[in-house]
PDB file of C-alpha atoms in Angstrom:
ATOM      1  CA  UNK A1308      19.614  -4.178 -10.606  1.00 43.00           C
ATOM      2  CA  UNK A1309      22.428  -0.966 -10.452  1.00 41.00           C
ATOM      3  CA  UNK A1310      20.320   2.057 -10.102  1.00 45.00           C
ATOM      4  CA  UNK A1311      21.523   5.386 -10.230  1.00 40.00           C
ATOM      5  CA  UNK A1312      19.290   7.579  -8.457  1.00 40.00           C
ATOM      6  CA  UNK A1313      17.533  10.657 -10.175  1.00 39.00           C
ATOM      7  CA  UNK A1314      15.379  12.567  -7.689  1.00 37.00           C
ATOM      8  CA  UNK A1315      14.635  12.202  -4.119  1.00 32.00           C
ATOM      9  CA  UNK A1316      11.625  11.725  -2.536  1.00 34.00           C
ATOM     10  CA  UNK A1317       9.039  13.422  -4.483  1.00 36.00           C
ATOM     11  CA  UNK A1318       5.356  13.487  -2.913  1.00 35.00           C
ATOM     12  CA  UNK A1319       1.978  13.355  -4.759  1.00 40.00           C
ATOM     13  CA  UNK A1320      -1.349  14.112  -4.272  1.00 37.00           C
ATOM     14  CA  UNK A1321      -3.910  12.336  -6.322  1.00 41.00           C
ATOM     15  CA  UNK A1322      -7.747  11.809  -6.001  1.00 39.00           C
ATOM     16  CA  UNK A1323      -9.229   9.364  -7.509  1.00 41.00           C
ATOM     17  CA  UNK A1324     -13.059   8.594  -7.452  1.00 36.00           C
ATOM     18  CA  UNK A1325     -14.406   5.070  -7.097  1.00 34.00           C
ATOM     19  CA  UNK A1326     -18.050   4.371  -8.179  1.00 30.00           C
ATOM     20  CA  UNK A1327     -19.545   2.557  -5.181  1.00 31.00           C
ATOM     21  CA  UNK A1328     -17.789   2.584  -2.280  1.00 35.00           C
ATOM     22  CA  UNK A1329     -19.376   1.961   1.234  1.00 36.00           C
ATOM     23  CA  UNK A1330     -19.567   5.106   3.561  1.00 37.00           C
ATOM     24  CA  UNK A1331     -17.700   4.397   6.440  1.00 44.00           C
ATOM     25  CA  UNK A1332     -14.795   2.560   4.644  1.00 48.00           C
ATOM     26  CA  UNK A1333     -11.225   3.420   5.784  1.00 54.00           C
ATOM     27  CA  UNK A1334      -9.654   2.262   2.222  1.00 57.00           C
ATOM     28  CA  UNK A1335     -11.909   2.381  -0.906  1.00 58.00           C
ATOM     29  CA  UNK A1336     -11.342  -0.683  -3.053  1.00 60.00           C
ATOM     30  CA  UNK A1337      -9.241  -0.142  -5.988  1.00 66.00           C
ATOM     31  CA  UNK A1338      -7.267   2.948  -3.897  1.00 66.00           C
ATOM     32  CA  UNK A1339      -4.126   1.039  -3.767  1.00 69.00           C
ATOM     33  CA  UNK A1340      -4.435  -0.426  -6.977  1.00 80.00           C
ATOM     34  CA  UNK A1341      -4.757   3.393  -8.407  1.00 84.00           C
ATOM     35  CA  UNK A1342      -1.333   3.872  -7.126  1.00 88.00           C
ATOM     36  CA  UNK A1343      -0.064   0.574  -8.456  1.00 90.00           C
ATOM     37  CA  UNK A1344      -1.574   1.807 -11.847  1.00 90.00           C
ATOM     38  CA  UNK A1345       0.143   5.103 -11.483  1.00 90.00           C
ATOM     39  CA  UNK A1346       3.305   3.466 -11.250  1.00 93.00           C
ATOM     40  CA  UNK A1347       2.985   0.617 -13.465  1.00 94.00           C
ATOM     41  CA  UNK A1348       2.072   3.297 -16.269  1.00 94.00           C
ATOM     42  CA  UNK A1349       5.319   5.353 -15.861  1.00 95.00           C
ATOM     43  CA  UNK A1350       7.501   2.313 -15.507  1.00 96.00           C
ATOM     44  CA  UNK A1351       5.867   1.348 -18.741  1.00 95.00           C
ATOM     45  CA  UNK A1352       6.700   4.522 -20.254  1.00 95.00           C
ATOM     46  CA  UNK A1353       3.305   4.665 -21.651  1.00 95.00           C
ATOM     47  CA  UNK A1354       1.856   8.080 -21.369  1.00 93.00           C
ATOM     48  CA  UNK A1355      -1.335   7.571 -22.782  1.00 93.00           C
ATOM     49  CA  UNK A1356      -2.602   4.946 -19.837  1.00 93.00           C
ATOM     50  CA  UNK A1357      -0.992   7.306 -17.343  1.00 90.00           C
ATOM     51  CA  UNK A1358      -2.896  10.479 -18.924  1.00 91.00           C
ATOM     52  CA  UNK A1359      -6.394   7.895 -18.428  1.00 92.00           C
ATOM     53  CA  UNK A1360      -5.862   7.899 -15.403  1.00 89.00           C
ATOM     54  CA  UNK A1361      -6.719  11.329 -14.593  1.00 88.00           C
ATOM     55  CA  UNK A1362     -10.085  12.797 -15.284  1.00 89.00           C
ATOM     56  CA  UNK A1363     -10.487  14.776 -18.723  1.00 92.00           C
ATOM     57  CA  UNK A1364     -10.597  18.136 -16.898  1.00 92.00           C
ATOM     58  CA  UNK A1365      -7.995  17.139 -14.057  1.00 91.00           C
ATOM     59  CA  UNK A1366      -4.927  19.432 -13.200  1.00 91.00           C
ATOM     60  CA  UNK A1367      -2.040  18.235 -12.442  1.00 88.00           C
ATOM     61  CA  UNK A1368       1.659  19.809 -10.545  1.00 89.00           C
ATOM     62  CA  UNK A1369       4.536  18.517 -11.931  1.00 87.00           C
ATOM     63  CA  UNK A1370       7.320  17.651  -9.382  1.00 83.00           C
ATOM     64  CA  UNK A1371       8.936  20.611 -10.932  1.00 86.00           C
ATOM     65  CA  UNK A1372       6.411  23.298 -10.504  1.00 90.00           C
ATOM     66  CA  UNK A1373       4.475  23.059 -14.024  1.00 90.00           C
ATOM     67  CA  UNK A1374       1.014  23.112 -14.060  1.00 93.00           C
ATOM     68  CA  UNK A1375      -0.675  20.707 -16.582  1.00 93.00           C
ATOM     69  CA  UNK A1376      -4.297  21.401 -17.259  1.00 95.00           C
ATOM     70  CA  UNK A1377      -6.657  18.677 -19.033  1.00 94.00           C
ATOM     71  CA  UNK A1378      -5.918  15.047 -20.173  1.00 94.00           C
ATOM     72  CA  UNK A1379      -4.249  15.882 -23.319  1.00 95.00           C
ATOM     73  CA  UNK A1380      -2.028  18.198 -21.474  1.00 96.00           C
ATOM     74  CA  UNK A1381      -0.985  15.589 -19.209  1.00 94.00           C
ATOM     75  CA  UNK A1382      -0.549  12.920 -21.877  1.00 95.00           C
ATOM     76  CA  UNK A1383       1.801  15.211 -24.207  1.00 96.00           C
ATOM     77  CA  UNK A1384       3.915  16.327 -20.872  1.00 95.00           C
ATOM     78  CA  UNK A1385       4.813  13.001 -20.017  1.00 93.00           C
ATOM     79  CA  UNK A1386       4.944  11.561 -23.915  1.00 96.00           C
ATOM     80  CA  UNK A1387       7.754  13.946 -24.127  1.00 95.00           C
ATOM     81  CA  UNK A1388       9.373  13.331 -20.633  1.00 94.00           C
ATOM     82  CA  UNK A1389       9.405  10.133 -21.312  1.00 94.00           C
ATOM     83  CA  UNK A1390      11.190  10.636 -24.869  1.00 95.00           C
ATOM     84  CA  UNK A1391      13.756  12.192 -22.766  1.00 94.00           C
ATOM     85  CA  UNK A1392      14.892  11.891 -19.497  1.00 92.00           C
ATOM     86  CA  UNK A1393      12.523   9.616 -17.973  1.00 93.00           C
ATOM     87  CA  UNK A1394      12.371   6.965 -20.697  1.00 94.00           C
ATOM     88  CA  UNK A1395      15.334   4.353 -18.511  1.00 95.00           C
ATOM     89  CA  UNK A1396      13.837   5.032 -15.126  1.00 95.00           C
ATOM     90  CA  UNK A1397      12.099   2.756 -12.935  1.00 96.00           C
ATOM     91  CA  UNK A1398       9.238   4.631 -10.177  1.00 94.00           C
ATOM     92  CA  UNK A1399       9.199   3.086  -6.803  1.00 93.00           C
ATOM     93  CA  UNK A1400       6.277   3.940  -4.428  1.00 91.00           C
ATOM     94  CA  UNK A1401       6.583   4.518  -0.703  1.00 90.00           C
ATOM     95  CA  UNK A1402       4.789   5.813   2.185  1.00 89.00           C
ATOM     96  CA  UNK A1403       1.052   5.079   0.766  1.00 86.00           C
ATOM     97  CA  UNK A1404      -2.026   6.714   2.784  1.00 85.00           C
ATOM     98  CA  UNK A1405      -5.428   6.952   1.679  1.00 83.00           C
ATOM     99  CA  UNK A1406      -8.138   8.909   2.998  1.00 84.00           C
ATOM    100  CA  UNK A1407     -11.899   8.550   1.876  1.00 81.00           C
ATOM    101  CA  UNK A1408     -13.315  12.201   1.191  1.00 82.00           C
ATOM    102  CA  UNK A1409     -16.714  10.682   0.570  1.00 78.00           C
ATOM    103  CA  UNK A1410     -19.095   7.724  -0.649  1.00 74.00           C
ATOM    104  CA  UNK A1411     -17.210   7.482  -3.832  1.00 72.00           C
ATOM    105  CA  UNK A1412     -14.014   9.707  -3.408  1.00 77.00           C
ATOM    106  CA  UNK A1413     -10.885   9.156  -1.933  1.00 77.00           C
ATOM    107  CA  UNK A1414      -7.418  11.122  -1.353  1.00 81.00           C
ATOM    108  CA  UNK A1415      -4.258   9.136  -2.063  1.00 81.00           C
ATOM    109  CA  UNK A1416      -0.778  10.322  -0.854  1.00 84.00           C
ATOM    110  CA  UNK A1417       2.598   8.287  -1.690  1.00 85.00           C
ATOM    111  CA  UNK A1418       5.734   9.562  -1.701  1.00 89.00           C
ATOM    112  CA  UNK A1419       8.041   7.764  -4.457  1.00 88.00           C
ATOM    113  CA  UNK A1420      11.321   7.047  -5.584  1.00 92.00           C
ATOM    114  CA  UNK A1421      12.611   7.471  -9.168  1.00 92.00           C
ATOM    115  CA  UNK A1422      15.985   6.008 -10.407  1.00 94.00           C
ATOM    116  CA  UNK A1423      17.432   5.389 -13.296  1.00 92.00           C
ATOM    117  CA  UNK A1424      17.987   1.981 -14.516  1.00 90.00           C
ATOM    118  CA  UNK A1425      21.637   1.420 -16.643  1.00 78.00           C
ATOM    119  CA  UNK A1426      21.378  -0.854 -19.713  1.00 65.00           C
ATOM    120  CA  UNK A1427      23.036  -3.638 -18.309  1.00 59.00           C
ATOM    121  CA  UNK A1428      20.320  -3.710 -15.413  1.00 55.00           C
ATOM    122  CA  UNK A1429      17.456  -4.196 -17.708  1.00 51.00           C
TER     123      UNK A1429
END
């Protein structure tokens, strides 16, 4: 697959909250599979399952400063990003660490990797 490469290294910053998890527990279930939903959604190009992934209320940073606020926010940022510049790129994560904050609440850090994929890669 030829990629070109769009960005560097960008880093994120996302909680997630599990119902359930065990105190004590180093990785709550489903943590890695929130990041493999993260990506899976923008590879998709389908804004509206990455928006559900955030809580209705959540705020989110922007790798380029903006500052989303709510669900619907989120979901019309990336609907449009992905109309435009985003919509032949492919997101690659890296560098995944999660931290439990609590019995049902856990920090998860990745850095990833976002190239662009040409037409005759696809």
């Amino acid at each position: 697959m030829h990629r070109v490469p769009l960005m560097a290294k960008l880093l994120a910053l996302v909680a997630f909250a599990w119902i359930g998890v065990a105190t004590g527990q180093s990785s709550p279930p489903g943590a890695e599979s929130a990041v493999t939903r993260f990506v899976e959604a923008w590879n998709e190009h389908d804004s509206a399952r990455f928006a559900a992934l955030f809580a209705a209320d959540a705020d989110w940073v922007t790798a380029s400063g903006a500052r989303l606020r709510g669900r619907e926010a989120i979901h019309g940022y990336l609907a449009s990003e992905h109309a435009g510049w985003a919509k032949h790129t492919r997101m690659r994560p890296t560098n995944v660490h999660v931290r439990l904050l609590g019995t049902a609440t856990a920090s998860v850090f990745f850095e990833w990797e976002i190239a662009e994929v040409t037409a005759d890669a696809k």
